[in-house]
mmCIF file of C-alpha atoms in Angstrom:
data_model
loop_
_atom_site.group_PDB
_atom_site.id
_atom_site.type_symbol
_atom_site.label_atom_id
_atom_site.label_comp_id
_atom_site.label_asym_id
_atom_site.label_seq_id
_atom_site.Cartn_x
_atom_site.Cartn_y
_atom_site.Cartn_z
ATOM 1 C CA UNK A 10 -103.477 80.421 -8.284
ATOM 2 C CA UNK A 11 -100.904 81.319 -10.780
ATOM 3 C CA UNK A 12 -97.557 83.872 -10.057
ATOM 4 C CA UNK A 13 -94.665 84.654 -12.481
ATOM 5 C CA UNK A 14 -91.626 85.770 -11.253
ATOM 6 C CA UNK A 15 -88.948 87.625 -14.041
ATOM 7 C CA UNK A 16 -85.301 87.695 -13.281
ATOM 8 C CA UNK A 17 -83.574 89.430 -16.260
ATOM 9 C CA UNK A 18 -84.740 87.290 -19.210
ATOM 10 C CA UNK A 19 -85.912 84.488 -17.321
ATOM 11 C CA UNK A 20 -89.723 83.725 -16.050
ATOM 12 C CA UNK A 21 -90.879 81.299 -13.833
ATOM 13 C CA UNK A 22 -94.298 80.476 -14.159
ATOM 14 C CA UNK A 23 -96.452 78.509 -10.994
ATOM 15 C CA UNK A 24 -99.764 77.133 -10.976
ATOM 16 C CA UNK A 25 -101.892 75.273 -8.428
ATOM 17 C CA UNK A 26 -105.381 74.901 -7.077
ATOM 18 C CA UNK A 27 -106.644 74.578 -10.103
ATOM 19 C CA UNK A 28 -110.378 72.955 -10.015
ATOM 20 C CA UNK A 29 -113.478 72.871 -12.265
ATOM 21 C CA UNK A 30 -116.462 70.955 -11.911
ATOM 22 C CA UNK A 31 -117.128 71.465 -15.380
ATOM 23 C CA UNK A 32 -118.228 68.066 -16.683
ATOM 24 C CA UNK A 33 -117.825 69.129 -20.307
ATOM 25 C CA UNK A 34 -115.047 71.553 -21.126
ATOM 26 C CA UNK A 35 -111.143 70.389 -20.103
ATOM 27 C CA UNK A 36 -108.990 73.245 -17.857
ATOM 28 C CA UNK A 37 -105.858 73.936 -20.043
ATOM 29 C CA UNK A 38 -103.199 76.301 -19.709
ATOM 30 C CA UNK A 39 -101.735 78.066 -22.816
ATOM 31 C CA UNK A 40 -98.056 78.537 -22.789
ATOM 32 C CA UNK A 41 -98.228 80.131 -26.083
ATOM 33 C CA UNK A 42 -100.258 80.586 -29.252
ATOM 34 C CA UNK A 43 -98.357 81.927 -32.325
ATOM 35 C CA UNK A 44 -100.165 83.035 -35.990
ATOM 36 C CA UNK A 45 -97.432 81.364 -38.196
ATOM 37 C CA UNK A 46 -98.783 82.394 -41.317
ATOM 38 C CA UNK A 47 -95.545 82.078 -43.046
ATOM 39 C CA UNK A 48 -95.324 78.709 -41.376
ATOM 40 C CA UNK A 49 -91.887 79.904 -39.520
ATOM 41 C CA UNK A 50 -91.003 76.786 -37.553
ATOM 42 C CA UNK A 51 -90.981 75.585 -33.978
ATOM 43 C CA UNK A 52 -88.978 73.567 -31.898
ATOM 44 C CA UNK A 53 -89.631 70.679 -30.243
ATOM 45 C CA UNK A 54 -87.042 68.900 -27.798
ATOM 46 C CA UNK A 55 -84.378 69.949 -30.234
ATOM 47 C CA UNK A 56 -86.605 69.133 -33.762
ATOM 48 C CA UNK A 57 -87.685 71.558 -36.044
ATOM 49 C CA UNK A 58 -91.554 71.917 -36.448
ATOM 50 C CA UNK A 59 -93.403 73.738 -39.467
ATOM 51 C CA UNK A 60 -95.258 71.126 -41.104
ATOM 52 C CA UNK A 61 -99.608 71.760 -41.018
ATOM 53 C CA UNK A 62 -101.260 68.981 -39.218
ATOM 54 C CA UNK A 63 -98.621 68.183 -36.268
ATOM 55 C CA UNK A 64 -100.330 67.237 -33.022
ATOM 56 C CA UNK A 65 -98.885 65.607 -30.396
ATOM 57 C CA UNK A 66 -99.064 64.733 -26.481
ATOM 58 C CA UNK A 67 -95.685 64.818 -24.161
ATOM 59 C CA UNK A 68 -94.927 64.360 -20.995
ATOM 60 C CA UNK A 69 -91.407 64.241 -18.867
ATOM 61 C CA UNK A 70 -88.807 66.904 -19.546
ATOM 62 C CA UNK A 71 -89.697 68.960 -22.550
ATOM 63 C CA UNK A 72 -88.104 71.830 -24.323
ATOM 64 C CA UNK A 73 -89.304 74.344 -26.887
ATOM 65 C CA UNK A 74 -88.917 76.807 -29.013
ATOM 66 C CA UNK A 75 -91.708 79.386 -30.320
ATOM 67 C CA UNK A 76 -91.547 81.283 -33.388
ATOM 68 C CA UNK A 77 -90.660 84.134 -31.588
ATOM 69 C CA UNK A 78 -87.209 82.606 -30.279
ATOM 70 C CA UNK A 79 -88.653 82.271 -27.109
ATOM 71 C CA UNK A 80 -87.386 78.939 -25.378
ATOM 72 C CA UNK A 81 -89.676 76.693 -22.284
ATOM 73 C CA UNK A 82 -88.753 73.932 -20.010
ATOM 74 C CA UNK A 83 -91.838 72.111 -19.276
ATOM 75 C CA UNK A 84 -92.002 69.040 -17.011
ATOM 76 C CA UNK A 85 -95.089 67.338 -17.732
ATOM 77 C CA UNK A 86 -97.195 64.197 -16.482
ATOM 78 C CA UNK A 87 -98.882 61.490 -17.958
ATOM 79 C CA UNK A 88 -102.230 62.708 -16.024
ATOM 80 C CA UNK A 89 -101.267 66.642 -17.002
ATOM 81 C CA UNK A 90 -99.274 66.073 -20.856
ATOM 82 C CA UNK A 91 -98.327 68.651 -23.062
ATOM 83 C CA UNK A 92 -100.417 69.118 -26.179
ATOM 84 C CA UNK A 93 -98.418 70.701 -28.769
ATOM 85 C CA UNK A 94 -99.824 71.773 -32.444
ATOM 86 C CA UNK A 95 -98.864 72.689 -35.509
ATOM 87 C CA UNK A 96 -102.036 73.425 -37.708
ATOM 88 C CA UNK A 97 -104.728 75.604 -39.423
ATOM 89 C CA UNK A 98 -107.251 77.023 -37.195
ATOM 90 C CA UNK A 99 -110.852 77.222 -37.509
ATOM 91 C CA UNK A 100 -113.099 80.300 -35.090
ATOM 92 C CA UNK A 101 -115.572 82.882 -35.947
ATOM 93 C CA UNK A 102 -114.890 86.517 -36.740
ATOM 94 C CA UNK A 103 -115.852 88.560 -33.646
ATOM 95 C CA UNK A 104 -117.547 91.090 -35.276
ATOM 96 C CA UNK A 105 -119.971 89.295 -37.653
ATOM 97 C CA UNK A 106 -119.507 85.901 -36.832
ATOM 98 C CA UNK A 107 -118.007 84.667 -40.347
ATOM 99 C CA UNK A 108 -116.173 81.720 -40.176
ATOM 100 C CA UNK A 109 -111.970 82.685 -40.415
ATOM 101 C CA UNK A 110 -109.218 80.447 -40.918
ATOM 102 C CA UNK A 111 -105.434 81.004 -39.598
ATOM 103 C CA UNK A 112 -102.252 78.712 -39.485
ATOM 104 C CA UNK A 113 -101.098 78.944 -35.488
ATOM 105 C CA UNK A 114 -98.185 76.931 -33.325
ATOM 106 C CA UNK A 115 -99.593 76.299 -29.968
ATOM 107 C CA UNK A 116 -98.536 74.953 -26.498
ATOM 108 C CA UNK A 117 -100.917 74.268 -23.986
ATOM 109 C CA UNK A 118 -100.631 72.307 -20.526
ATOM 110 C CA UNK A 119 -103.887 69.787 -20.138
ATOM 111 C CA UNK A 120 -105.129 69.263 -17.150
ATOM 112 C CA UNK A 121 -108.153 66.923 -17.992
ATOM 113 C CA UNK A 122 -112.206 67.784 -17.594
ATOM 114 C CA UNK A 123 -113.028 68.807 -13.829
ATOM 115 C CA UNK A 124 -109.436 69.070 -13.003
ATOM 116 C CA UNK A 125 -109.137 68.279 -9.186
ATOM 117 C CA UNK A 126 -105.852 70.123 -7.500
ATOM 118 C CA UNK A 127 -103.798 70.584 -10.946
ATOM 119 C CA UNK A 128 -101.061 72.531 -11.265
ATOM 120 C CA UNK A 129 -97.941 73.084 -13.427
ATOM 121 C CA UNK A 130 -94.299 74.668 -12.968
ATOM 122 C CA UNK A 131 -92.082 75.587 -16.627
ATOM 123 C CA UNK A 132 -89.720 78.128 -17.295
ATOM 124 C CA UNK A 133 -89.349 80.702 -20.317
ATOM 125 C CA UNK A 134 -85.661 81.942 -21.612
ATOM 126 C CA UNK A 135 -87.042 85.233 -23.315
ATOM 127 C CA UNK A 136 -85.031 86.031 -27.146
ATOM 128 C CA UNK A 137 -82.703 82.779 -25.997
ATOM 129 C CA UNK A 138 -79.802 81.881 -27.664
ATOM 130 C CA UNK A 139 -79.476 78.311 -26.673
ATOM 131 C CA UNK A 140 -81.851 75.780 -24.703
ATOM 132 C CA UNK A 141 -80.497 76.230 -21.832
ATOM 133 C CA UNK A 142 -82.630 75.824 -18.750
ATOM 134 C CA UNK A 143 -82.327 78.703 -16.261
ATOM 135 C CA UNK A 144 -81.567 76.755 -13.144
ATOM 136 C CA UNK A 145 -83.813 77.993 -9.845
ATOM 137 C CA UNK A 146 -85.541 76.129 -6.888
ATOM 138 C CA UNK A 147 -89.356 75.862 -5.999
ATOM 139 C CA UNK A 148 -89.783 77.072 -2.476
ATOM 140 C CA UNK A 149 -93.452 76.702 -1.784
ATOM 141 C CA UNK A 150 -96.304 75.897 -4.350
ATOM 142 C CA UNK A 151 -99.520 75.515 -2.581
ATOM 143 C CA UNK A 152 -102.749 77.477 -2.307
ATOM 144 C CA UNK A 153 -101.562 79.875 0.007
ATOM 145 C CA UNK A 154 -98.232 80.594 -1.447
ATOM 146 C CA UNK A 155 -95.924 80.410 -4.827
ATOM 147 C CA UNK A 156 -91.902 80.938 -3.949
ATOM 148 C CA UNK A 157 -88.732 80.249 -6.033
ATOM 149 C CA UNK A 158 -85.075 81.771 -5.613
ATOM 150 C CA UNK A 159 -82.729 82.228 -7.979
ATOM 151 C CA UNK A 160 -79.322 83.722 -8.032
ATOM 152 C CA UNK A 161 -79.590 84.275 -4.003
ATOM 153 C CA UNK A 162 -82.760 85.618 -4.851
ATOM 154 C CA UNK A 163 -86.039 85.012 -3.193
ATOM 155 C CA UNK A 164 -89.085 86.028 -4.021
ATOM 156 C CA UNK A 165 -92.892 84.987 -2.722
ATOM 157 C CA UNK A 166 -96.466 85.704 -3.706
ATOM 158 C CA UNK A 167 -98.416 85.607 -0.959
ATOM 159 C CA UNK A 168 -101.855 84.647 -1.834
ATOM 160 C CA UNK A 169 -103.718 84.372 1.379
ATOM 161 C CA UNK A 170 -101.512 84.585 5.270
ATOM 162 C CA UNK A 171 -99.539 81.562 5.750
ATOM 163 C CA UNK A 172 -96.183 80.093 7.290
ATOM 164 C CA UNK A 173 -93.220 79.839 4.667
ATOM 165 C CA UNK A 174 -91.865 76.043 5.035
ATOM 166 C CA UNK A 175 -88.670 76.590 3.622
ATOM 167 C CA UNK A 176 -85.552 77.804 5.324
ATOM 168 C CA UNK A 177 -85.765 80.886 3.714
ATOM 169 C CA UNK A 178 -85.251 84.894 4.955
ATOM 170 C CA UNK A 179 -89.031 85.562 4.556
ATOM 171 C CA UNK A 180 -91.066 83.716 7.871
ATOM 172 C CA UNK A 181 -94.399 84.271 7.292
ATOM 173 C CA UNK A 182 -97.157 86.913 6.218
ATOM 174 C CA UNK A 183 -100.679 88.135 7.965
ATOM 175 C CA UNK A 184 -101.608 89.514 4.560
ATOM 176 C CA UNK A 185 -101.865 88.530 0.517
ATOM 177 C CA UNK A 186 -98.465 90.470 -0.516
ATOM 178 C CA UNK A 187 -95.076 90.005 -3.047
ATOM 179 C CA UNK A 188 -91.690 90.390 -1.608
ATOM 180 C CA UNK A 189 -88.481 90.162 -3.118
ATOM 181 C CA UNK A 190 -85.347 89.443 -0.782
ATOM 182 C CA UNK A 191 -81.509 89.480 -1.520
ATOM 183 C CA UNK A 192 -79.236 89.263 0.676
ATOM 184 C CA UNK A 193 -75.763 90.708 0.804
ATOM 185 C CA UNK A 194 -72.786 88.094 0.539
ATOM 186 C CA UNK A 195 -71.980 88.294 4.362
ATOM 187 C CA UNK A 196 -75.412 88.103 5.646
ATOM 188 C CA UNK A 197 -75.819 90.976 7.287
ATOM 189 C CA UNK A 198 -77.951 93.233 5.304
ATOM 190 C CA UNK A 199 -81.298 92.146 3.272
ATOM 191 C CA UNK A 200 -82.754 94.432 0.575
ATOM 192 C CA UNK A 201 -86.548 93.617 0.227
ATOM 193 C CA UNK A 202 -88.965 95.196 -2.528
ATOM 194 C CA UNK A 203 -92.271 94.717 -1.874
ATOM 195 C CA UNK A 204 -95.967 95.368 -2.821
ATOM 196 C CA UNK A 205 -99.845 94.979 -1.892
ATOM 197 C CA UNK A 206 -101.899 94.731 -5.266
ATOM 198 C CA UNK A 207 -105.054 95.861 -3.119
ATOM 199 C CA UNK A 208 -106.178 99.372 -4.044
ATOM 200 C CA UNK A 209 -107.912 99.256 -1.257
ATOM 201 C CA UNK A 210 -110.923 101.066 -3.374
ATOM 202 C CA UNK A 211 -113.116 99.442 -1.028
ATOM 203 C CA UNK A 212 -113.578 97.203 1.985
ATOM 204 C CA UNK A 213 -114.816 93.829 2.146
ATOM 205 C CA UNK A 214 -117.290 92.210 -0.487
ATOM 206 C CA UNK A 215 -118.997 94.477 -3.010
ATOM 207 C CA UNK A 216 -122.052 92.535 -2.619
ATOM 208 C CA UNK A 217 -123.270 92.685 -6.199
ATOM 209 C CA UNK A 218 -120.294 90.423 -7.236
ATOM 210 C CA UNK A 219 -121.306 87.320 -5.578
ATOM 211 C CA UNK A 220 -124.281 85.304 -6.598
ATOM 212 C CA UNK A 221 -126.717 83.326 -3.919
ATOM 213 C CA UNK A 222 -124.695 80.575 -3.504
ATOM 214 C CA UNK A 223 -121.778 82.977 -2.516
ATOM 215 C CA UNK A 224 -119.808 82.614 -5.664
ATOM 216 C CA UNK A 225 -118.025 85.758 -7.360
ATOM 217 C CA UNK A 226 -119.640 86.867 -11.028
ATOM 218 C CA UNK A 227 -118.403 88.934 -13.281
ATOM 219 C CA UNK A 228 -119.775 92.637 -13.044
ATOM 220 C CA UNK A 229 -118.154 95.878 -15.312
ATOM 221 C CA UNK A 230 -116.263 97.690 -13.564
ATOM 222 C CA UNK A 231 -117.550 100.444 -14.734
ATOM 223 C CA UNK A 232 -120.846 100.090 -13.272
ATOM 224 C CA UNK A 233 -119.333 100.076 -10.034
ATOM 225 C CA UNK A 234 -119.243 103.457 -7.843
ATOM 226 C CA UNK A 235 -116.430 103.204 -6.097
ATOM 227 C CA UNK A 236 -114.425 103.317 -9.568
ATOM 228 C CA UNK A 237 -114.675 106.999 -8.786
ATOM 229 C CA UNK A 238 -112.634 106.321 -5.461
ATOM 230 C CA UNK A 239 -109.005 107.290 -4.257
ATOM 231 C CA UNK A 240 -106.969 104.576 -3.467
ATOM 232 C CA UNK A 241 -106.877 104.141 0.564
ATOM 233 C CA UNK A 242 -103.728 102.900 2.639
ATOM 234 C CA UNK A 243 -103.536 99.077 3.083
ATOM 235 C CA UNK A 244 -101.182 97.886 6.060
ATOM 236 C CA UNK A 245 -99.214 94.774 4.988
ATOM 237 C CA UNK A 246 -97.440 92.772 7.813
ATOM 238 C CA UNK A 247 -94.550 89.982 7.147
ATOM 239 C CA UNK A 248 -91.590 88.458 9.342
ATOM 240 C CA UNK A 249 -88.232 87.876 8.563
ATOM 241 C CA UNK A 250 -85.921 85.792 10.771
ATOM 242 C CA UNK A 251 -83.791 86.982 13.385
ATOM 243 C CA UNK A 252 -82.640 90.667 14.040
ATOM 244 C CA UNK A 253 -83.038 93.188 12.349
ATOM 245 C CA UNK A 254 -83.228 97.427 11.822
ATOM 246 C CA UNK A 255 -84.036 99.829 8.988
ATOM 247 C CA UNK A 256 -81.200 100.703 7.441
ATOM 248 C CA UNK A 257 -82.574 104.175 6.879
ATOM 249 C CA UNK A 258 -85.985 105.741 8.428
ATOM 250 C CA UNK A 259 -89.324 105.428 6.467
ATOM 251 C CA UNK A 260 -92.396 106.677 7.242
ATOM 252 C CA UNK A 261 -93.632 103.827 5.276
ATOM 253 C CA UNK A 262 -92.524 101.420 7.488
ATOM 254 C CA UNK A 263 -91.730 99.579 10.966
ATOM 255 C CA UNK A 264 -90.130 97.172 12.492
ATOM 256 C CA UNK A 265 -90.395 95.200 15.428
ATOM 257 C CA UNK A 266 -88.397 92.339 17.187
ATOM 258 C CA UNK A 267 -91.177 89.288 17.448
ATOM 259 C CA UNK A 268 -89.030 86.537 19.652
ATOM 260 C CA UNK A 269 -86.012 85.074 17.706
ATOM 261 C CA UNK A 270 -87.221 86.951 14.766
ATOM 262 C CA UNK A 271 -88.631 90.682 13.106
ATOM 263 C CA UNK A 272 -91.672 92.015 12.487
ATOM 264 C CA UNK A 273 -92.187 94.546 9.221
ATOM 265 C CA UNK A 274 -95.494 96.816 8.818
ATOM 266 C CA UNK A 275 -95.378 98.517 5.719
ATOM 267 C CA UNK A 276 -98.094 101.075 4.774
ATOM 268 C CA UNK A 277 -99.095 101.817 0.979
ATOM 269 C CA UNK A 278 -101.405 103.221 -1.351
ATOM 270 C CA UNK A 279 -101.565 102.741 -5.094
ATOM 271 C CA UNK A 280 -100.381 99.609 -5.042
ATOM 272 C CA UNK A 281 -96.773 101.304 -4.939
ATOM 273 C CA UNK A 282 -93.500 99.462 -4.332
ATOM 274 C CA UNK A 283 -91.563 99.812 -1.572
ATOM 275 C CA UNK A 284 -87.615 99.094 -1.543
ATOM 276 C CA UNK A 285 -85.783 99.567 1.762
ATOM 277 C CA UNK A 286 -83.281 97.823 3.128
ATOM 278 C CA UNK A 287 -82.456 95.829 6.596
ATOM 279 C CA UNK A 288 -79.160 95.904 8.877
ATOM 280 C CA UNK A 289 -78.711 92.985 11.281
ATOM 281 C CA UNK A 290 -78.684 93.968 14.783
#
């Protein structure tokens, strides 16, 4: 599972569950990959990079800089390092298959040949100025759910229904969903954004996506009738804690007191956002 959540020029990247029983290939994940034909430098932990040839592994507290001022904050492992490159590239040309060379700065998290429960957290400083790491807390990084907050801000990606463990605004959700909750200074009202990425084009399994054994392969979507469908409404159902009321009517949505805490239904289509707001009771 992997989530990024933006907050002005700031992103905070997740990962976790990631497997392979590949007994070949390594799982990586590419922070970035920059053509530096002009051999424009990086930055590495404060050193400038442009030299062909540079290869190294880190791990612990890393900073950098790509050629396109871009700053990360990268903790790494000994079991997941960071490989970072500085060298001339060898692939063949789509098209025809000639052989192509390029000069390219790359980043990439390794997490090793049939990676067992990996995962990774860094942050990115869009344009920055100085290396500065954005400061936020991890709320929940599991299988079921990535959550961070920042500024008072909250903000989950629901992958599958699950509990939240933190002390948080945001109890639980019945469905896969992404909220984003602020609160106001004295408490007592919440504004929440949220949205279901399900088009809802149709129900269930389309059956000619999963194999024999029950795993998902890749089929065009374009070969697919329902691409021809409308978008149906998908019901999405989370609770916040304690008491709470609409602060203005919505057709889109309900609330109901659960207990000690509230109950929202929101109905969608088009994967649209909703914003609305909550009053405490």
């Amino acid at each position: 599972n992997k989530s990024y959540f933006i907050f002005d020029n700031n992103v905070i990247a997740l990962g976790s569950n990631i497997n392979s029983d590949d007994p070949q290939y390594p799982v990586e994940t590419t922070l970035f990959q920059h053509s530096v034909s002009s051999l424009k430098p990086i930055e590495v932990n404060g050193t400038p990079i442009s030299n062909l040839g540079y290869a190294v592994y880190l791990s612990g507290e890393i900073t950098l800089q790509d050629p396109a001022h871009n700053y990360y904050f990268i903790s790494a492992t000994n079991e997941q390092p960071l490989n970072i490159s500085y060298k001339t590239q060898t692939s063949n040309d789509e098209d025809d298959g000639k052989v192509t060379t390029g000069n390219f700065a790359s980043a990439v998290i390794e997490h090793g040949i049939q990676a067992k429960n990996r995962g990774y957290e860094y942050a990115i400083t869009i344009d920055g100025t100085e290396a500065i790491k954005p400061k936020y807390q991890v709320l929940q990084q599991d299988i079921n759910l990535h959550a961070v907050e920042k500024d008072g801000i909250e903000a989950y990606a629901f992958f599958a229904p699950t509990q939240v463990t933190s002390n948080t605004h945001v109890v639980s959700a019945e469905t896969p969903m992404q909220i984003i909750a602020k609160p106001n200074q004295q408490g007592n009202e919440l504004a929440l954004s949220i949205v279901n990425p399900d088009f809802a084009f149709y129900k269930g399994q389309d059956p000619d996506q999963i194999d024999e054994n029950g795993d998902q392969v890749e089929v065009s979507i374009y070969s697919r009738p329902w691409r021809y469908d409308l978008s149906q409404p998908v019901t999405s159902i989370f609770t916040v804690k304690g008491h709470w009321q609409l602060a203005a009517p919505s057709d889109k949505v309900q609330t109901s007191i659960d207990g000690e805490n509230t109950k929202v239904t929101t109905t969608t289509t088009d994967a649209e956002v909703l914003q609305f707001g909550l009053i405490a009771k």
